[in-house]
Short mmCIF file of C-alpha atoms and ligand atoms in Angstrom, two decimals:
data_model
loop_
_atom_site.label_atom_id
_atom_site.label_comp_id
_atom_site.label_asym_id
_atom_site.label_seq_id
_atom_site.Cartn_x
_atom_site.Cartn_y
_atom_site.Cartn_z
CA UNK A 1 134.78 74.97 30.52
CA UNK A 2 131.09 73.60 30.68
CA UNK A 3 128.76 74.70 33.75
CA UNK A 4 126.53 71.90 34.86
CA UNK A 5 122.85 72.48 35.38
CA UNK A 6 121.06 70.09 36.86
CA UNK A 7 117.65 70.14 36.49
CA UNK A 8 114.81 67.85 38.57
CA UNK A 9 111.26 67.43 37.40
CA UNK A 10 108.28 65.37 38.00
CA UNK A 11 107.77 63.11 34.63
CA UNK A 12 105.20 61.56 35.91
CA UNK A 13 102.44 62.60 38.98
CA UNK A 14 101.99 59.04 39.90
CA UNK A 15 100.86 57.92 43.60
CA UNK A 16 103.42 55.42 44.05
CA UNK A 17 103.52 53.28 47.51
CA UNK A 18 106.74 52.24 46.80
CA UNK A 19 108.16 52.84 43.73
CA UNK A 20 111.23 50.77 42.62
CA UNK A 21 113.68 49.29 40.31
CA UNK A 22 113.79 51.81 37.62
CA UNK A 23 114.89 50.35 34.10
CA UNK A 24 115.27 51.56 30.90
CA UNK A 25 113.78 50.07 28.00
CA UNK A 26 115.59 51.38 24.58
CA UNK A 27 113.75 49.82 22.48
CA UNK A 28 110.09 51.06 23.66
CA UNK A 29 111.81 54.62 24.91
CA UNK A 30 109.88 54.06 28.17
CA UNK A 31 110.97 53.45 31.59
CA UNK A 32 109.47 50.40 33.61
CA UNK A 33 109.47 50.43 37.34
CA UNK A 34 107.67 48.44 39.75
CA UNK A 35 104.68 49.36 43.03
CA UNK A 36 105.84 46.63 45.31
CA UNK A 37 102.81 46.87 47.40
CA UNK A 38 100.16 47.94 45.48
CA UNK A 39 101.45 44.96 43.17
CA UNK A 40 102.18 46.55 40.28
CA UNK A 41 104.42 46.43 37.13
CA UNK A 42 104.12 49.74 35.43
CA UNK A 43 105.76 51.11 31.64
CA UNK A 44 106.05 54.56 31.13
CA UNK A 45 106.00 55.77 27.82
CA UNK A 46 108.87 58.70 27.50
CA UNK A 47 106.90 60.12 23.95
CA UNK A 48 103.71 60.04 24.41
CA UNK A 49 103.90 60.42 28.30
CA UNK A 50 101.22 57.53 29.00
CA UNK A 51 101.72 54.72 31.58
CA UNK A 52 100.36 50.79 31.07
CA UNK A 53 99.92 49.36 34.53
CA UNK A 54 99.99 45.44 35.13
CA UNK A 55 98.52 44.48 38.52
CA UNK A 56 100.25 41.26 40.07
CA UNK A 57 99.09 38.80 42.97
CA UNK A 58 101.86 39.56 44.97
CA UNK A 59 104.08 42.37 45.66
CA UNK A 60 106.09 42.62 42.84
CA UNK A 61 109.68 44.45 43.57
CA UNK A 62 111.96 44.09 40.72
CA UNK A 63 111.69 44.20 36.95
CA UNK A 64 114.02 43.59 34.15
CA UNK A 65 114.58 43.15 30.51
CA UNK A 66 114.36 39.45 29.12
CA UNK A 67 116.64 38.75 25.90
CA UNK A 68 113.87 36.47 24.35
CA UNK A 69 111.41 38.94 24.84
CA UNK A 70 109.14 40.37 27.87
CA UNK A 71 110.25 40.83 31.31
CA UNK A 72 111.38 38.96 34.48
CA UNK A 73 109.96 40.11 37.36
CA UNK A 74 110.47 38.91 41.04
CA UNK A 75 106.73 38.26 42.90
CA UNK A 76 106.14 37.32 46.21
CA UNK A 77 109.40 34.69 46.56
CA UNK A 78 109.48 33.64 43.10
CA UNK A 79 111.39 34.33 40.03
CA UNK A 80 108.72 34.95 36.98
CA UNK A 81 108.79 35.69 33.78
CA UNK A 82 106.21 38.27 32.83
CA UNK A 83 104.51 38.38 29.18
CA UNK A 84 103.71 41.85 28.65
CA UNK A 85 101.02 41.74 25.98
CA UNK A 86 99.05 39.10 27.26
CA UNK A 87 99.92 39.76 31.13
CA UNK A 88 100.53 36.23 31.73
CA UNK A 89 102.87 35.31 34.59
CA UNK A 90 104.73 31.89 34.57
CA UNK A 91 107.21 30.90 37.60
CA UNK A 92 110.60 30.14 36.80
CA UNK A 93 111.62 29.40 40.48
CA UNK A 94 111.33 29.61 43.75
CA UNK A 95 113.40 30.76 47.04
CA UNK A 96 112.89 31.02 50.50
CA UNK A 97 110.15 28.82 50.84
CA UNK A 98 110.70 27.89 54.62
CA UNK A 99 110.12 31.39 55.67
CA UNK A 100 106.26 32.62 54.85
CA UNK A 101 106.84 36.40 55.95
CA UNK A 102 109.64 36.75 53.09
CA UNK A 103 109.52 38.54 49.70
CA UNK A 104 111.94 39.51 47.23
CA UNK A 105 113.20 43.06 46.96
CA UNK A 106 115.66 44.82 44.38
CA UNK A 107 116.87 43.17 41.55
CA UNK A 108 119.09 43.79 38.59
CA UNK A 109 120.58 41.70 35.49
CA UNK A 110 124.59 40.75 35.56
CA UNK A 111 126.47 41.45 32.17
CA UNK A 112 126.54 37.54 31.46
CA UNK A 113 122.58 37.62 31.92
CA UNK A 114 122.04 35.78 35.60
CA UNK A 115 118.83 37.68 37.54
CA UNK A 116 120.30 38.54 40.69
CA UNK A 117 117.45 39.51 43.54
CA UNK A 118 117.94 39.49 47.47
CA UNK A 119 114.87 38.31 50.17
CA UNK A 120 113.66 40.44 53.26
CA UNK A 121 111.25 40.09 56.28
CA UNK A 122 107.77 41.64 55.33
CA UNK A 123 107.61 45.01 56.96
CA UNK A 124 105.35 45.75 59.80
CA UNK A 125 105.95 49.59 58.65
CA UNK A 126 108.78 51.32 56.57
CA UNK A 127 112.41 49.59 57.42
CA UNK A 128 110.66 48.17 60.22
CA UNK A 129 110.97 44.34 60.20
CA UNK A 130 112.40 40.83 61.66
CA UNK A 131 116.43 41.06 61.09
CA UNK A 132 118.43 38.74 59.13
CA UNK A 133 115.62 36.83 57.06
CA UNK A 134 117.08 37.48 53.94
CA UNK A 135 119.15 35.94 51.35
CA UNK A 136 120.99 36.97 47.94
CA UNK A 137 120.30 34.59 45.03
CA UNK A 138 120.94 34.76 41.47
CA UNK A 139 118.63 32.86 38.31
CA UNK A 140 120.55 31.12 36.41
CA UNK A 141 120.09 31.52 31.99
CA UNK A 142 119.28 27.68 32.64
CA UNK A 143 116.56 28.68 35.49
CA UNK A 144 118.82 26.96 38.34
CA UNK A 145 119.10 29.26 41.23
CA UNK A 146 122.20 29.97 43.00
CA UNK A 147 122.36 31.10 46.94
CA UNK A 148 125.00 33.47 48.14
CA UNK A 149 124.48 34.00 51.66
CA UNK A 150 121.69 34.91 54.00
CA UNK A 151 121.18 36.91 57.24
CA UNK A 152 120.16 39.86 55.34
CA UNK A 153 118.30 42.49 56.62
CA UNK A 154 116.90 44.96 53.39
CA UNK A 155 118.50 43.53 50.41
CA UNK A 156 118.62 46.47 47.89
CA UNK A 157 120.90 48.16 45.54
CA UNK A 158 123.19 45.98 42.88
CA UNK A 159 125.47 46.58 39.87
CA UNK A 160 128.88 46.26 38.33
CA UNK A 161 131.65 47.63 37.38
CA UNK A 162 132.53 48.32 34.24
CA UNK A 163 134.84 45.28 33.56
CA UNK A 164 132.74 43.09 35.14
CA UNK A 165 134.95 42.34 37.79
CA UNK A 166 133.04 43.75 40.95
CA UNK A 167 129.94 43.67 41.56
CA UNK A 168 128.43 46.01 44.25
CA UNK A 169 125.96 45.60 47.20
CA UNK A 170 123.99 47.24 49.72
CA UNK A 171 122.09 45.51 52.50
CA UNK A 172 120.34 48.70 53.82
CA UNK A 173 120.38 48.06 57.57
CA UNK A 174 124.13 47.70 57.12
CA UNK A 175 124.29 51.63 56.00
CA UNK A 176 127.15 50.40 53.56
CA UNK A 177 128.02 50.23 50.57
CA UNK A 178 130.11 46.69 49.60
CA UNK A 179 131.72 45.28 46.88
CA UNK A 180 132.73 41.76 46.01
CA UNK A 181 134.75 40.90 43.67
CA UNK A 182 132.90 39.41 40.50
CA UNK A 183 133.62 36.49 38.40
CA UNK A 184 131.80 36.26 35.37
CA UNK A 185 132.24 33.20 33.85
CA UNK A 186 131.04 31.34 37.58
CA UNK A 187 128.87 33.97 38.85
CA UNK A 188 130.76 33.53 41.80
CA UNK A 189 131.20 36.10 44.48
CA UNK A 190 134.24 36.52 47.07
CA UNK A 191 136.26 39.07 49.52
CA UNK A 192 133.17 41.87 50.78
CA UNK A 193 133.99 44.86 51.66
CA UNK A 194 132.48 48.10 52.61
CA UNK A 195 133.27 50.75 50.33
CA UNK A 196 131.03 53.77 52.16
CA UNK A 197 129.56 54.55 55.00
CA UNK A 198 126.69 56.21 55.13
CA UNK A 199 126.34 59.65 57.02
CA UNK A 200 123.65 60.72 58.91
CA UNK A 201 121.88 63.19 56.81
CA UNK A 202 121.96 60.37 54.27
CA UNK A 203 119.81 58.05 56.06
CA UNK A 204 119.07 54.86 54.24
CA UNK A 205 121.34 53.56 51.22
CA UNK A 206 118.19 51.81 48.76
CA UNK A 207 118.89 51.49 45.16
CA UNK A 208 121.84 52.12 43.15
CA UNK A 209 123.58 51.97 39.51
CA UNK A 210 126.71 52.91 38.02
CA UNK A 211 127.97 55.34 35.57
CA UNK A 212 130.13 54.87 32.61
CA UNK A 213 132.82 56.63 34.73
CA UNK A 214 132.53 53.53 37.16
CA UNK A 215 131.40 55.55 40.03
CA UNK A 216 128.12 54.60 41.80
CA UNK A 217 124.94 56.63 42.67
CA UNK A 218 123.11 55.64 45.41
CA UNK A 219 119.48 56.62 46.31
CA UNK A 220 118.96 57.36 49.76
CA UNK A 221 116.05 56.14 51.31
CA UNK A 222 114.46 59.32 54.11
CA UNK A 223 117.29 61.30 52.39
CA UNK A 224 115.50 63.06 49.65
CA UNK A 225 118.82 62.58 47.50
CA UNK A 226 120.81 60.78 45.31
CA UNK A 227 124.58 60.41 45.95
CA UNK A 228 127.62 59.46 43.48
CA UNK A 229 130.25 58.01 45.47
CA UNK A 230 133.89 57.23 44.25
CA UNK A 231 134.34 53.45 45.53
CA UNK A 232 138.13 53.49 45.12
CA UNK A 233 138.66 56.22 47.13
CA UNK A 234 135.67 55.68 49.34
CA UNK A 235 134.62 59.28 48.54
CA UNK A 236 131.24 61.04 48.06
CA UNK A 237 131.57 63.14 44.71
CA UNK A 238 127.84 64.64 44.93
CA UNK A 239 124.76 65.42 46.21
CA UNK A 240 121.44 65.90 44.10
CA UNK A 241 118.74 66.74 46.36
CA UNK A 242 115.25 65.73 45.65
CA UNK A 243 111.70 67.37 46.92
CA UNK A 244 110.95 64.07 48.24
CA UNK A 245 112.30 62.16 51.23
CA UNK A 246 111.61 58.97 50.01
CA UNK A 247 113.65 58.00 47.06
CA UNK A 248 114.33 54.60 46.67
CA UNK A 249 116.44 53.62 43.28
CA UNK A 250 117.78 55.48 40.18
CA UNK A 251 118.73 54.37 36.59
CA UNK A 252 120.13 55.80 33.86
CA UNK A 253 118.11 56.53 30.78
CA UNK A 254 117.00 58.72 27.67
CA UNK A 255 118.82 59.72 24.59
CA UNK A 256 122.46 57.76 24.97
CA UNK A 257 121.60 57.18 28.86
CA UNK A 258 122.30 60.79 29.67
CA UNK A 259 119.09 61.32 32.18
CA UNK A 260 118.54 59.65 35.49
CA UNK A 261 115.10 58.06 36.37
CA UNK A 262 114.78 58.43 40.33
CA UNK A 263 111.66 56.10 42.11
CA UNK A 264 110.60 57.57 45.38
CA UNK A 265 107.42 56.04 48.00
CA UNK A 266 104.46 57.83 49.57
CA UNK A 267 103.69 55.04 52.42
CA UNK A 268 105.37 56.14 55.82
CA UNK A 269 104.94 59.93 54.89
CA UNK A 270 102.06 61.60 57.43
CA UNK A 271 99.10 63.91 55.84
CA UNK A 272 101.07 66.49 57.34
CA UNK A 273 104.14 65.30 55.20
CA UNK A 274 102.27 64.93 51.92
CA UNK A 275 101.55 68.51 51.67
CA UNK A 276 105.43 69.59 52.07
CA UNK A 277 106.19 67.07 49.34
CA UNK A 278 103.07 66.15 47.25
CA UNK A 279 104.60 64.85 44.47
CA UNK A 280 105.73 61.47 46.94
CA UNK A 281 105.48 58.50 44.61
CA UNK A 282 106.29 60.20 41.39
CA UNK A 283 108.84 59.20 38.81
CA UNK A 284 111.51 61.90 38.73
CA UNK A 285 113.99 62.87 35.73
CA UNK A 286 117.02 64.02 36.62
CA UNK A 287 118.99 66.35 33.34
CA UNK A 288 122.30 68.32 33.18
CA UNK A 289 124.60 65.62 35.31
CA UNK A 290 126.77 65.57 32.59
CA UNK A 291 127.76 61.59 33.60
CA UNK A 292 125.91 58.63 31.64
CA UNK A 293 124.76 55.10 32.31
CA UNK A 294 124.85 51.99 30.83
CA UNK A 295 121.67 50.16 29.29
CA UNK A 296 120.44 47.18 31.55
CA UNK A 297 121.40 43.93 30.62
CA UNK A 298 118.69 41.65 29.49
CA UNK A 299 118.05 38.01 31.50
CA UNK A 300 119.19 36.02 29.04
CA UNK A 301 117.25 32.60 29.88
C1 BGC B 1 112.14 48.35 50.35
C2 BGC B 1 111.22 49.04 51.30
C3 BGC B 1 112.04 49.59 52.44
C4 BGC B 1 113.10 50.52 51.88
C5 BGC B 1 114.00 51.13 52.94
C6 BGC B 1 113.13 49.35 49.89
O1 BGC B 1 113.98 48.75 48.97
O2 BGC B 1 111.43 47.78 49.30
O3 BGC B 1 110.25 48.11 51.72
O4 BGC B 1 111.22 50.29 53.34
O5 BGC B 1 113.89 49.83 50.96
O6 BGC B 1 114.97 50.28 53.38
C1 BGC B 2 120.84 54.93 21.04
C2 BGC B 2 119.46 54.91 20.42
C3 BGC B 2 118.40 55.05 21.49
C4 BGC B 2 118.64 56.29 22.32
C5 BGC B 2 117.64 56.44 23.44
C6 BGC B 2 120.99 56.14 21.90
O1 BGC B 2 122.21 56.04 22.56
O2 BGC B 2 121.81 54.91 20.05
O3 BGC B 2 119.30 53.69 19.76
O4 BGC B 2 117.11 55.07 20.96
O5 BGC B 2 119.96 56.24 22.87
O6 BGC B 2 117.83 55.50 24.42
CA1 CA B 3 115.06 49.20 46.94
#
């Protein structure tokens, strides 16, 4: 029998406002994640411990790989790719545009390469907003966009399942956790469910991935914790606290996507606050889980 031990650390002391959308890059052994409001596209470097930081003009607040090389990145309420040596931004399309207080939140790649991203009201302060403003859309490889439905409060967490045949969901206002089933080859959605409810204690589901084990951590946003919840039996499996309330989305990554890369935010946290939990905004590694991930799947137009 192997004892777990789970181990949390602070990999990196950074400041974030709102740190998001964790994603491993193999090939660079760093970990890119995103500030949405201070604007910012960051790469941390996982060997030599040193972060690049790319400021955009817009609150950036999803990243992912890009199979021709670079990154996508959603800014403001438009789908971009992002050139990461020359820090050049070009648009590949736009959503939303009749309603000016919108921006993107999380996104996240589908096996077959589509970016899929959801909309929300602008904030007025942490989960504080105008209901039902946003949408869930998907880029096309061919840069079309498809629409899925709207009256969305927080669009957040995504992945899939293993065989590609569900794809998961979380509208955070909702305090579920919902799957769809997936097709593919269409990229076409159907029959939502919830697959758990959110306690309490757990606050705020955020961002989420799966494991190879096809069970699905969730970060919990005022929870201080990540959860891995069964969603065939609709069970919680475990609870990994954090020393921050905060935490917002978690990836897998490291050597064979053994570790777990948790984002957390400092906005919305008093003085008072910061010094019970200074290291608010930090990129956390989480060892010893004894589960891995998957790698992200690249946008493949
Ligand atoms: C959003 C934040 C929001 C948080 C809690 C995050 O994904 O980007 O703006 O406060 O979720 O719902
Ligand atoms: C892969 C390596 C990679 C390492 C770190 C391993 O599973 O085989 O190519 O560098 O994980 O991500
Ligand atoms: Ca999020």
């Amino acid at each position: 029998m192997t004892m777990s031990s789970i181990k949390i650390e602070c990999v990196l002391p950074e400041h974030c406002r709102c740190g998001e959308s964790p994603v491993w890059e193999e090939a660079s052994n760093s970990l890119l994640f995103v500030d949405i409001p201070a604007k910012r596209v960051c790469q941390w470097d996982s060997l030599t411990k040193q972060v690049q930081r790319v400021t955009m003009d817009a609150p950036v607040s999803s990243v992912a790989l890009r199979q021709s090389g670079g990154y996508v990145v959603t800014i403001g309420t438009k789908f971009c790719a992002l050139n990461w040596k020359n820090q050049s931004v070009v648009v590949l399309a736009s959503v939303d545009q009749d309603k000016k207080n919108n921006r993107f939140n999380d996104g996240k790649v589908d096996p077959a390469g589509r970016y899929f991203a959801g909309t929300m009201a602008e904030e007025t302060a942490p989960a504080v907003l105008e209901r039902h403003q946003g949408a869930l859309y998907s880029l096309f490889p061919d840069h079309h966009v498809k629409k899925y439905f709207d009256q969305v409060d927080i669009s957040n967490g995504l992945d899939w399942s293993m065989d590609h045949k569900i794809f998961y969901y979380i509208d955070s206002l909702s305090y579920s956790v919902d799957a769809f089933d997936y097709d593919l080859q269409t990229g076409k959605i159907s029959n939502r469910r919830s697959v758990y409810k959110l306690e309490k204690d757990e606050q705020i589901p955020d961002g989420m991935c799966i494991d190879t084990e096809g069970k699905l951590w969730v970060a919990c946003y005022n929870g201080g914790r990540v959860i891995r919840l069964d969603p065939v039996t609709g069970k919680r499996l475990q609870t990994v606290k954090l020393p921050v309330d905060k935490t917002t989305s978690c990836c897998f990554g490291g050597k064979d996507y053994s570790e777990m890369y948790v984002t957390c935010a400092r906005d919305g946290i008093d003085p008072q606050g910061l010094l019970k939990q200074p290291e608010a905004g930090g990129i956390f590694k989480i060892t010893g889980l004894g589960v891995k991930g998957i790698a992200p799947y690249p946008y493949a137009g």
